[in-house]
Tab-separated table of C-alpha atoms and ligand atoms in Angstrom:
chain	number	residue	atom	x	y	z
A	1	UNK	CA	5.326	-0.086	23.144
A	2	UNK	CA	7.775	2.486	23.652
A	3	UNK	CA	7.720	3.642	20.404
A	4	UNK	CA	3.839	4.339	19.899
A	5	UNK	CA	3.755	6.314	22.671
A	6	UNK	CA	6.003	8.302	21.428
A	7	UNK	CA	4.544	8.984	18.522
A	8	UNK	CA	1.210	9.756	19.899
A	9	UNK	CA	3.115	12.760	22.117
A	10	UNK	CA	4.874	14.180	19.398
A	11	UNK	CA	2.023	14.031	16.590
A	12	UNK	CA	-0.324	15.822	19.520
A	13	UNK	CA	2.392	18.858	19.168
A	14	UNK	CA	4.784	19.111	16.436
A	15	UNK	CA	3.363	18.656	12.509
A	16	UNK	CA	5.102	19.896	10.026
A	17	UNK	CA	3.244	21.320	6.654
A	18	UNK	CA	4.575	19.248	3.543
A	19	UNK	CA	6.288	22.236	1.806
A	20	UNK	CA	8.447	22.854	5.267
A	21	UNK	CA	10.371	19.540	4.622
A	22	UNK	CA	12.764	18.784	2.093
A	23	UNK	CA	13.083	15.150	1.188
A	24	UNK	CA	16.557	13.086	2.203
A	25	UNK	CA	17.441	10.867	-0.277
A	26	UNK	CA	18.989	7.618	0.894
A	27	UNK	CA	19.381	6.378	-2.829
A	28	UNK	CA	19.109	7.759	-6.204
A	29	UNK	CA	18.782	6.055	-9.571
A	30	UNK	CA	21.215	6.858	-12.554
A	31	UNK	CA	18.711	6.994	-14.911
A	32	UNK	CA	17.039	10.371	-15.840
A	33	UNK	CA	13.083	10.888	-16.506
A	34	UNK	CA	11.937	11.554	-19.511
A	35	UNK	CA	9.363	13.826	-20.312
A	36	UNK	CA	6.237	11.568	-20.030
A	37	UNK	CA	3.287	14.418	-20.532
A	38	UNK	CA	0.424	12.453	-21.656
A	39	UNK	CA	0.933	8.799	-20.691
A	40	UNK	CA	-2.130	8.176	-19.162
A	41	UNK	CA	-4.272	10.016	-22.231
A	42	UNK	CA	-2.135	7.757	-24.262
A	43	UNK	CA	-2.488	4.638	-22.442
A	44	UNK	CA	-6.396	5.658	-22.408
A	45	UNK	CA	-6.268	5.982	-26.267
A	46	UNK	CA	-4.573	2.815	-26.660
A	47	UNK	CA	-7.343	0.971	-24.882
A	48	UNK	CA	-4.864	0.019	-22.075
A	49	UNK	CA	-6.984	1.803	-19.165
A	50	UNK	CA	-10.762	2.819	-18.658
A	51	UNK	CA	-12.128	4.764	-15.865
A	52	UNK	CA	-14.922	2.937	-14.194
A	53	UNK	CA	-15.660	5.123	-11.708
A	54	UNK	CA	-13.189	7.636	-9.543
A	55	UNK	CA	-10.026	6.118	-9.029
A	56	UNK	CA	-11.225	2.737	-10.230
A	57	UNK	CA	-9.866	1.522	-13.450
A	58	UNK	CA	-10.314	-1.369	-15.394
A	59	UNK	CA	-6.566	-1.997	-17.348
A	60	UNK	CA	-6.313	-4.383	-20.638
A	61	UNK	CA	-3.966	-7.273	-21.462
A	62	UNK	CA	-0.413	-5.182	-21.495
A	63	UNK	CA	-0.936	-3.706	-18.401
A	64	UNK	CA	-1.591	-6.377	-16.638
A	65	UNK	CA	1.014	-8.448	-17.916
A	66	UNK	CA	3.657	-5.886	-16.914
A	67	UNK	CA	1.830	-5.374	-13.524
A	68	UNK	CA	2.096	-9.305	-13.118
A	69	UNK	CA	6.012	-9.055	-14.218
A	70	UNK	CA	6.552	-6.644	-11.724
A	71	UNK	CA	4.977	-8.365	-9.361
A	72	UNK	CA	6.837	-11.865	-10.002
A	73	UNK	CA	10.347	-10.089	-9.959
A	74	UNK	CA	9.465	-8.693	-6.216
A	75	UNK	CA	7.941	-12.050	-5.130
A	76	UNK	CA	11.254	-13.813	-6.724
A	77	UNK	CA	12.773	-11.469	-4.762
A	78	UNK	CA	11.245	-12.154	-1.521
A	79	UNK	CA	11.160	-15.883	-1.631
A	80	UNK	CA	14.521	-16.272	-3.235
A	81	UNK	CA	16.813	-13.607	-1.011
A	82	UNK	CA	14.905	-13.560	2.508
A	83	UNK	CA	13.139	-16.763	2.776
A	84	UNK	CA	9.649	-15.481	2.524
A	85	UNK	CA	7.071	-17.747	2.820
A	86	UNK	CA	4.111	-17.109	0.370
A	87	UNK	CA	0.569	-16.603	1.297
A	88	UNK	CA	-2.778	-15.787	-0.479
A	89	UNK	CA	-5.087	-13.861	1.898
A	90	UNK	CA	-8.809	-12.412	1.209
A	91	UNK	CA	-10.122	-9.910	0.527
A	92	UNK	CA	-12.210	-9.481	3.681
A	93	UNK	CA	-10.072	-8.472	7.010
A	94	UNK	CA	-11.720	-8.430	10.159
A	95	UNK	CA	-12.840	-5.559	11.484
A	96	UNK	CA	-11.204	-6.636	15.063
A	97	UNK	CA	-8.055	-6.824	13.543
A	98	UNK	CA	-7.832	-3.794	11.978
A	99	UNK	CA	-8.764	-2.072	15.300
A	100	UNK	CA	-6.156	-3.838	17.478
A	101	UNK	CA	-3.606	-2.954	14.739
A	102	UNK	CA	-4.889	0.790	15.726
A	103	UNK	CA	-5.746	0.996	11.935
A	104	UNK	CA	-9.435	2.547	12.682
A	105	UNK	CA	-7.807	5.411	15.053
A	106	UNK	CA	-4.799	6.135	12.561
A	107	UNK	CA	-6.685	6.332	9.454
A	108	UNK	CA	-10.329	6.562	9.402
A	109	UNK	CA	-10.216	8.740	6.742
A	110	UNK	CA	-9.481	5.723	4.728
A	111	UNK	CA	-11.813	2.832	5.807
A	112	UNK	CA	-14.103	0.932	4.057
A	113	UNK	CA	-16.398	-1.336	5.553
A	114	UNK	CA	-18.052	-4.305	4.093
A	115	UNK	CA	-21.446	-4.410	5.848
A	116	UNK	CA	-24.586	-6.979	4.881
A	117	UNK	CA	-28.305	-6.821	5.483
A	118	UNK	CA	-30.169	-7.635	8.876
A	119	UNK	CA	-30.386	-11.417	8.352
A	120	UNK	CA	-34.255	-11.977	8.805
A	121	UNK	CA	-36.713	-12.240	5.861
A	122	UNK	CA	-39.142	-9.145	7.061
A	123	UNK	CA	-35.196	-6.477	6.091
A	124	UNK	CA	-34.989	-8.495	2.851
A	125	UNK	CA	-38.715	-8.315	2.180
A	126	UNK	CA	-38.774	-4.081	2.428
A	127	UNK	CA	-35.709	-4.032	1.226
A	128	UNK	CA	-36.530	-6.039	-2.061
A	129	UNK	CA	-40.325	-4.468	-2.327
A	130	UNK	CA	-38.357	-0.873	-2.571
A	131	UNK	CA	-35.121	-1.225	-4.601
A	132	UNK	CA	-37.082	0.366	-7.723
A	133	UNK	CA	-38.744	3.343	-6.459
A	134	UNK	CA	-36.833	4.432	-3.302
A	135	UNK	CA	-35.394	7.776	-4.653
A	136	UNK	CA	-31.811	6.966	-2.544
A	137	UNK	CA	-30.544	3.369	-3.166
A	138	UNK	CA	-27.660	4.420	-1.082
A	139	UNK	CA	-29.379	5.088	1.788
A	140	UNK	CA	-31.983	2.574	1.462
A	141	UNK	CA	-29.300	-0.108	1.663
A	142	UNK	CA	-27.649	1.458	5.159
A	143	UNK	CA	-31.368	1.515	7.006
A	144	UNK	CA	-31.182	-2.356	6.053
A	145	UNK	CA	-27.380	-2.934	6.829
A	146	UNK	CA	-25.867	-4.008	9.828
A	147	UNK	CA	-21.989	-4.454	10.411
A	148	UNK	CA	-20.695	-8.036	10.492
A	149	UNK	CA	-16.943	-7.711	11.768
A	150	UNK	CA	-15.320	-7.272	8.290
A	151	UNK	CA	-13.874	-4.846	6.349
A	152	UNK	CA	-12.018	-4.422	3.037
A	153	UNK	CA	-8.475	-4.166	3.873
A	154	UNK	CA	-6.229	-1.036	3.354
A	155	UNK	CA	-3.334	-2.785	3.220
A	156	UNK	CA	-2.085	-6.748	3.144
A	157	UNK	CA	0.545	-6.766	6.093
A	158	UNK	CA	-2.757	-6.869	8.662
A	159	UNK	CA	-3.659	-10.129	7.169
A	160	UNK	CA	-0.053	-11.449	8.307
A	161	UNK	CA	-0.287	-10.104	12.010
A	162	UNK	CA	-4.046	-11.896	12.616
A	163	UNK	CA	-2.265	-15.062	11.148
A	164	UNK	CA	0.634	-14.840	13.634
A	165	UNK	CA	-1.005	-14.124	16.655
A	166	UNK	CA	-0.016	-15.664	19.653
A	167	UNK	CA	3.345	-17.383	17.953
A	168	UNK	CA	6.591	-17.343	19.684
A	169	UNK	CA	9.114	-16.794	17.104
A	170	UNK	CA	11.338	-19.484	18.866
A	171	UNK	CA	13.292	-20.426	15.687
A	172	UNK	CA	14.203	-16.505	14.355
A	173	UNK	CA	12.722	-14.363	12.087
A	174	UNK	CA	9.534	-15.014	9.718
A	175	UNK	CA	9.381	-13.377	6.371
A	176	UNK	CA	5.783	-13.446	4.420
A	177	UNK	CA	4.959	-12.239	1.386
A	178	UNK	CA	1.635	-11.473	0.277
A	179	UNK	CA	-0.342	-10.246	-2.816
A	180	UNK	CA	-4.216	-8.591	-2.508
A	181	UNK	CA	-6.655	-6.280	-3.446
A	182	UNK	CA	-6.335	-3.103	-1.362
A	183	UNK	CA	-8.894	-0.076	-1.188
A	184	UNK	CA	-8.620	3.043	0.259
A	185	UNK	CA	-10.780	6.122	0.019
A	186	UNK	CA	-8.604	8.754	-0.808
A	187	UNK	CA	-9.521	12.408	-0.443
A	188	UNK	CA	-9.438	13.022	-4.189
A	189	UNK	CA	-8.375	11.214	-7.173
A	190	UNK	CA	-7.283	12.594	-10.632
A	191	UNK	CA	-8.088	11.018	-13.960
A	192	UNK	CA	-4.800	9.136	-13.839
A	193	UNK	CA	-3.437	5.956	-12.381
A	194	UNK	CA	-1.089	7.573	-9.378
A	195	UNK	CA	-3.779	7.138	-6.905
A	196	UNK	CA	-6.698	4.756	-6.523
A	197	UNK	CA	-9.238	3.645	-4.842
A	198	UNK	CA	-8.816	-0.256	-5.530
A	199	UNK	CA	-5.299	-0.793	-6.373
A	200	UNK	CA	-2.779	-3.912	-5.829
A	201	UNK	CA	-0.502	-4.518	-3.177
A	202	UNK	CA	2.434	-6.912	-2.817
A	203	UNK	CA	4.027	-7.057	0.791
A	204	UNK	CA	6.616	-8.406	2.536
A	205	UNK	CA	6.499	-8.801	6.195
A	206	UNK	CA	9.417	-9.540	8.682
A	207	UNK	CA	9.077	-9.882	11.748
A	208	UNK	CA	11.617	-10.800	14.524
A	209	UNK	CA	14.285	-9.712	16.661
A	210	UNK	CA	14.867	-5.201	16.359
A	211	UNK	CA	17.950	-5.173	14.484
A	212	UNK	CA	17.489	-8.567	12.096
A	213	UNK	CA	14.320	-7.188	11.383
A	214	UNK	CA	16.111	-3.462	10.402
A	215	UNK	CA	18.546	-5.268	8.604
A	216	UNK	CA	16.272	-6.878	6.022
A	217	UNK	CA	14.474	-3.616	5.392
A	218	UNK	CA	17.278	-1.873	4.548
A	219	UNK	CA	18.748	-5.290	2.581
A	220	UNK	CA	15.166	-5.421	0.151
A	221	UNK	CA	15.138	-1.905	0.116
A	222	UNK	CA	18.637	-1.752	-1.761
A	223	UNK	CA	17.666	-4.692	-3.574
A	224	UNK	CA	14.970	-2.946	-4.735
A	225	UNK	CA	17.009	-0.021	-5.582
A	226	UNK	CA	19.081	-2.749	-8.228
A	227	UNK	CA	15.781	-3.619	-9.682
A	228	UNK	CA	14.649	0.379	-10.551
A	229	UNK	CA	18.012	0.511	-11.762
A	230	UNK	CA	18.094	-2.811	-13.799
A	231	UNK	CA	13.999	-1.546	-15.000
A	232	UNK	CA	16.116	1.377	-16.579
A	233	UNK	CA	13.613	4.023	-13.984
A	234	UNK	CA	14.640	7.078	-13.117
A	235	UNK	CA	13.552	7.223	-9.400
A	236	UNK	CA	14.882	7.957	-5.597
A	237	UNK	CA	14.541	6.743	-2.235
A	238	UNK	CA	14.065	9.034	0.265
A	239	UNK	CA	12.655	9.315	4.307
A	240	UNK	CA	8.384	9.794	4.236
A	241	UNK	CA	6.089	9.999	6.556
A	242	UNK	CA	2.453	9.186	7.030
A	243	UNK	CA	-0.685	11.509	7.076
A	244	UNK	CA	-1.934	10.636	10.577
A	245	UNK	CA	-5.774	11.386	12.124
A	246	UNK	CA	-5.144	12.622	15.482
A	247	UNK	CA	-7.375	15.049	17.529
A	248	UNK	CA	-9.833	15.511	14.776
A	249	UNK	CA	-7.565	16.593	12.295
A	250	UNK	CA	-5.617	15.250	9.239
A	251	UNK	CA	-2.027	15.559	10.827
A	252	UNK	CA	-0.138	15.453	7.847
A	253	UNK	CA	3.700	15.200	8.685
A	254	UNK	CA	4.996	14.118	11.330
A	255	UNK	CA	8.429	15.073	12.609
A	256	UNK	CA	9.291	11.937	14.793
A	257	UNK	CA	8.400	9.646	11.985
A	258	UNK	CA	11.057	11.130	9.671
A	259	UNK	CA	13.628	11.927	12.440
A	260	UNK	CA	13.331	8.091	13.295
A	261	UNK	CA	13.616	7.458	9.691
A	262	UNK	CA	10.772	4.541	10.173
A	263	UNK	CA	9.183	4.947	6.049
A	264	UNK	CA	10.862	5.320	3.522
A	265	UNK	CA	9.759	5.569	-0.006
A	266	UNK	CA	10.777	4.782	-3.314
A	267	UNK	CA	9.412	7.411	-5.427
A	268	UNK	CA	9.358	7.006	-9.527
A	269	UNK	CA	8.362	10.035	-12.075
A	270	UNK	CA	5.776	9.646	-13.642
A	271	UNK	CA	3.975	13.064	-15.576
A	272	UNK	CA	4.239	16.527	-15.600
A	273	UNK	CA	7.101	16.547	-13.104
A	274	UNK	CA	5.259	14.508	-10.496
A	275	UNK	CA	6.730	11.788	-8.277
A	276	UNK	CA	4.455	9.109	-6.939
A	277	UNK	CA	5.288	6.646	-4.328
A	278	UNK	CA	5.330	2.752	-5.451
A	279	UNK	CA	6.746	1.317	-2.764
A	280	UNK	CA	7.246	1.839	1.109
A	281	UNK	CA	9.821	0.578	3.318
A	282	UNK	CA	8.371	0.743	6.943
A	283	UNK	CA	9.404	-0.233	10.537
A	284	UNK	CA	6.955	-1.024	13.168
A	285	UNK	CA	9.110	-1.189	16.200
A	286	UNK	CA	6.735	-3.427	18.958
A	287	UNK	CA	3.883	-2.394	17.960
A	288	UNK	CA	2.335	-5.340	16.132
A	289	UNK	CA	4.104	-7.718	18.060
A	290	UNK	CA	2.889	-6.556	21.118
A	291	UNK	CA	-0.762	-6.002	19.662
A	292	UNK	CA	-0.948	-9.204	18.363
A	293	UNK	CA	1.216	-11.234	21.245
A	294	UNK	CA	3.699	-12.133	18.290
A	295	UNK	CA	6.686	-12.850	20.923
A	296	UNK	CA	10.745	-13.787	20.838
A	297	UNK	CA	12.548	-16.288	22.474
A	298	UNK	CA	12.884	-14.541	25.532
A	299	UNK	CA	9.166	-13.161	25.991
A	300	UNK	CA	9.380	-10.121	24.651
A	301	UNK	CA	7.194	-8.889	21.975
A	302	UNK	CA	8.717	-9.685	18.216
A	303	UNK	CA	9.831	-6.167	16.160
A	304	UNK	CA	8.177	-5.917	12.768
A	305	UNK	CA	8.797	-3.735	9.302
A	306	UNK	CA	6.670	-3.970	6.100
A	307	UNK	CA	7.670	-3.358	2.998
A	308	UNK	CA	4.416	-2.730	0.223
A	309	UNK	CA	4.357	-1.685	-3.339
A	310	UNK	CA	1.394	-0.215	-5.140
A	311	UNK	CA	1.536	-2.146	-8.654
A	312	UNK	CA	-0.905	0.136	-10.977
A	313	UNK	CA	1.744	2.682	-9.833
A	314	UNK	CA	4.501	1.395	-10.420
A	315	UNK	CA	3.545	-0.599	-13.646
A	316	UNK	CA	2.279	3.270	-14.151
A	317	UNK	CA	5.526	4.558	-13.703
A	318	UNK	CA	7.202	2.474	-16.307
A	319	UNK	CA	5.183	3.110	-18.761
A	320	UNK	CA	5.054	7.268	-18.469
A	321	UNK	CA	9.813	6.445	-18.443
A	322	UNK	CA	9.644	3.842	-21.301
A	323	UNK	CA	6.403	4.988	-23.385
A	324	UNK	CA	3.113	2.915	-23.689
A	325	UNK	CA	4.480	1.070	-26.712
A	326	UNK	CA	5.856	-2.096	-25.456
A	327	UNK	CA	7.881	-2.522	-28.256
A	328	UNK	CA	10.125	0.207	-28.227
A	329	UNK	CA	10.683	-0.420	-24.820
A	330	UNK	CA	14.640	-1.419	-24.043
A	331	UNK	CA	15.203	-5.443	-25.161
A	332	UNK	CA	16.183	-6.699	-21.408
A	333	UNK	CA	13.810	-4.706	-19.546
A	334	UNK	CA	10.929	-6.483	-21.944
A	335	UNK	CA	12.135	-9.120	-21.240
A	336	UNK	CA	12.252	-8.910	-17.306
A	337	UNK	CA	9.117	-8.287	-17.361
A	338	UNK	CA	7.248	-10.067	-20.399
A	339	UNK	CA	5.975	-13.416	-20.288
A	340	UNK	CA	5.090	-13.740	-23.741
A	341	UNK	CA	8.193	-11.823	-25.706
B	401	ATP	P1	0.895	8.091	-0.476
B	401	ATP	O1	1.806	8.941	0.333
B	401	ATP	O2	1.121	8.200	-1.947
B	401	ATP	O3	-0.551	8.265	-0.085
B	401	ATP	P2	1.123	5.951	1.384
B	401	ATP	O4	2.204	6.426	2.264
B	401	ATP	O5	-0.268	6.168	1.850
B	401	ATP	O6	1.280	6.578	-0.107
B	401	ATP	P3	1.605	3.223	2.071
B	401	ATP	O7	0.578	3.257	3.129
B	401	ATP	O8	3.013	3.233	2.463
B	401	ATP	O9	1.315	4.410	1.032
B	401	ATP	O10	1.266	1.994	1.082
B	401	ATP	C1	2.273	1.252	0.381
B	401	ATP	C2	2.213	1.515	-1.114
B	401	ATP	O11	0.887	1.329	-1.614
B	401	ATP	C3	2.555	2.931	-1.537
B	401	ATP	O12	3.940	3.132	-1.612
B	401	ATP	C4	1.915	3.019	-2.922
B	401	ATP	O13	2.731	2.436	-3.908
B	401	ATP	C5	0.678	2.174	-2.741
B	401	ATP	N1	-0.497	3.028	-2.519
B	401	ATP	C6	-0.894	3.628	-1.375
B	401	ATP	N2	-2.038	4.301	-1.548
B	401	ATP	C7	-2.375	4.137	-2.864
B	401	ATP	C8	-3.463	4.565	-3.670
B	401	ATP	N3	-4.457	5.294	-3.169
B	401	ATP	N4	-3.469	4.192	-4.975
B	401	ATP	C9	-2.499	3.425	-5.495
B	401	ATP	N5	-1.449	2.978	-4.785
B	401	ATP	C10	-1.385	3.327	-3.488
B	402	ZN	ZN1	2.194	-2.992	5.570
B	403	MG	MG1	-1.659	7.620	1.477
């Protein structure tokens, strides 16, 4: 709609370098960070993480279990304050979704593909009768592969537009929530959990009228502002903006996107001064709805906003504030997350 095309103008002139912009924060914790050097060398030690490859981690028992607290608490939140209806999606998206959700032109930086052998017995014959001397395994799989229409997806809210298409949204609003596996390749990755290449994301989806739809994003986004607070995090929300691919190039900030205040972040501290992101708060405008013919009661296409938070982060996040000993962690915010206290 409207709104895309303005976007694709103003990204085709006017990015801003990072450094230019300063942050405006919407909401600020009252907690203060404390000086966390070392939390990931500590979790490390402790057996809590283990690199298995660049930005893929295996974590341990603790981890998970506050990962899986976290996650509870914002799909409590979802379900019991906006109504959302739960889903479990997998973890293959189609590749035709992803394309009319403009995914592939936005960010093929990020894509990964899930692609197969030909299907005949001559591809798995050659294939087979070289696996142990072919010097390039990598390669020797792609002159066998062939794409079948799925990819792994960078993100769960494109899993909730394929499963809405074509609805008319008759009877108001529809909130979804939904938990997954998410991948993207990321230009680099440090020895750390702030950015992966498989992490977790839980979403929540509305989608609906313009302003109901604006009004529940900025409703979960200061609920989720009580919950940093009640975690004891230090931590801010402030306007962001997303790293387009446009013309052949990276365009990294994007002043429309901030001006129309359409992501927001909540940012935590985690070490040596950093911030990370571990949640967004986006809106859509018509975009999906029109892409995916999601429509209201009078015709037009449906608004939509996603909110998604990156749980290795922000599991991350609490333990570089609260230490990687679970027991010296604050009584109630054990307990909010804890299953087994
Ligand atoms: P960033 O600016 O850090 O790259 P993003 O703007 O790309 O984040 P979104 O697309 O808004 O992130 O995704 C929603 C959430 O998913 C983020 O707020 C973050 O918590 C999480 N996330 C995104 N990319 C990664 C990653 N590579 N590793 C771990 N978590 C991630
Ligand atoms: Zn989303
Ligand atoms: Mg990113």
């Amino acid at each position: 709609g409207e709104l895309s095309r303005k976007l694709d103008l103003i990204i085709a002139k006017d990015v801003l370098p990072q450094r230019e912009v300063e942050a405006e924060v919407v909401w600020s914790s009252p907690h203060r960070p404390r000086n966390a050097d070392g939390t990931f060398a500590q979790l490390a030690a402790a057996g809590m993480v283990a690199e298995m490859g660049e930005g893929i981690y295996a974590t341990g028992a603790l981890f998970h279990e506050v990962l899986s607290g976290l996650d509870r608490r914002l799909h409590d939140l979802a379900v019991g304050e906006f109504a959302a209806s739960a889903f479990h999606y997998p973890n293959l998206i189609s590749t035709d979704t992803l394309r009319r959700a403009g995914y592939m032109s936005s960010f093929p930086q990020f894509l990964m593909t899930a692609s197969r052998f030909r299907s005949d017995v001559d591809t798995y014959d050659s294939f087979a009768s070289g696996v142990a001397s072919v010097d390039d395994i990598g390669q020797h799989i792609e002159e066998h592969s062939e794409h079948l229409g799925y990819c792994l997806p960078p993100a769960m809210c494109y899993h909730v537009y394929q499963h809405l298409q074509g609805r008319g949204l008759a009877e108001g609003p529809i909130v979804v929530t939904t938990r997954g596996q998410t991948f993207r390749f990321e230009s680099r990755y440090r020895r750390s959990l702030e950015r992966l290449w498989e992490f977790t994301m839980r979403e929540v989806v509305f989608i609906g009228e313009r302003t109901a739809v604006a009004e529940q994003r900025r409703r979960l986004m200061s609920a989720v502002g009580d919950m940093v607070t009640e975690l004891g995090l230090a931590g801010q929300i402030e306007v962001a903006n997303d790293p387009f691919f446009f013309n052949g190039q990276i365009a990294e900030y994007v002043r429309v996107q901030r001006a129309m205040e359409l992501k927001y972040e909540l940012c935590l501290p985690v070490e040596h001064g950093r911030s990370v992101a571990a949640g967004s708060f986006n809106i859509h405008g018509e975009k999906f709805g029109s892409a995916f013919g999601i429509t209201l009661a009078d015709g037009g296409a449906a608004h939509s906003a996603c909110v998604g938070f990156g749980l290795e982060r922000f599991a991350y996040a609490l333990f570089c504030q609260h230490g990687v000993d679970l027991d010296a962690w604050p009584d109630d915010v054990r307990a909010m997350l804890r299953t087994s206290v």
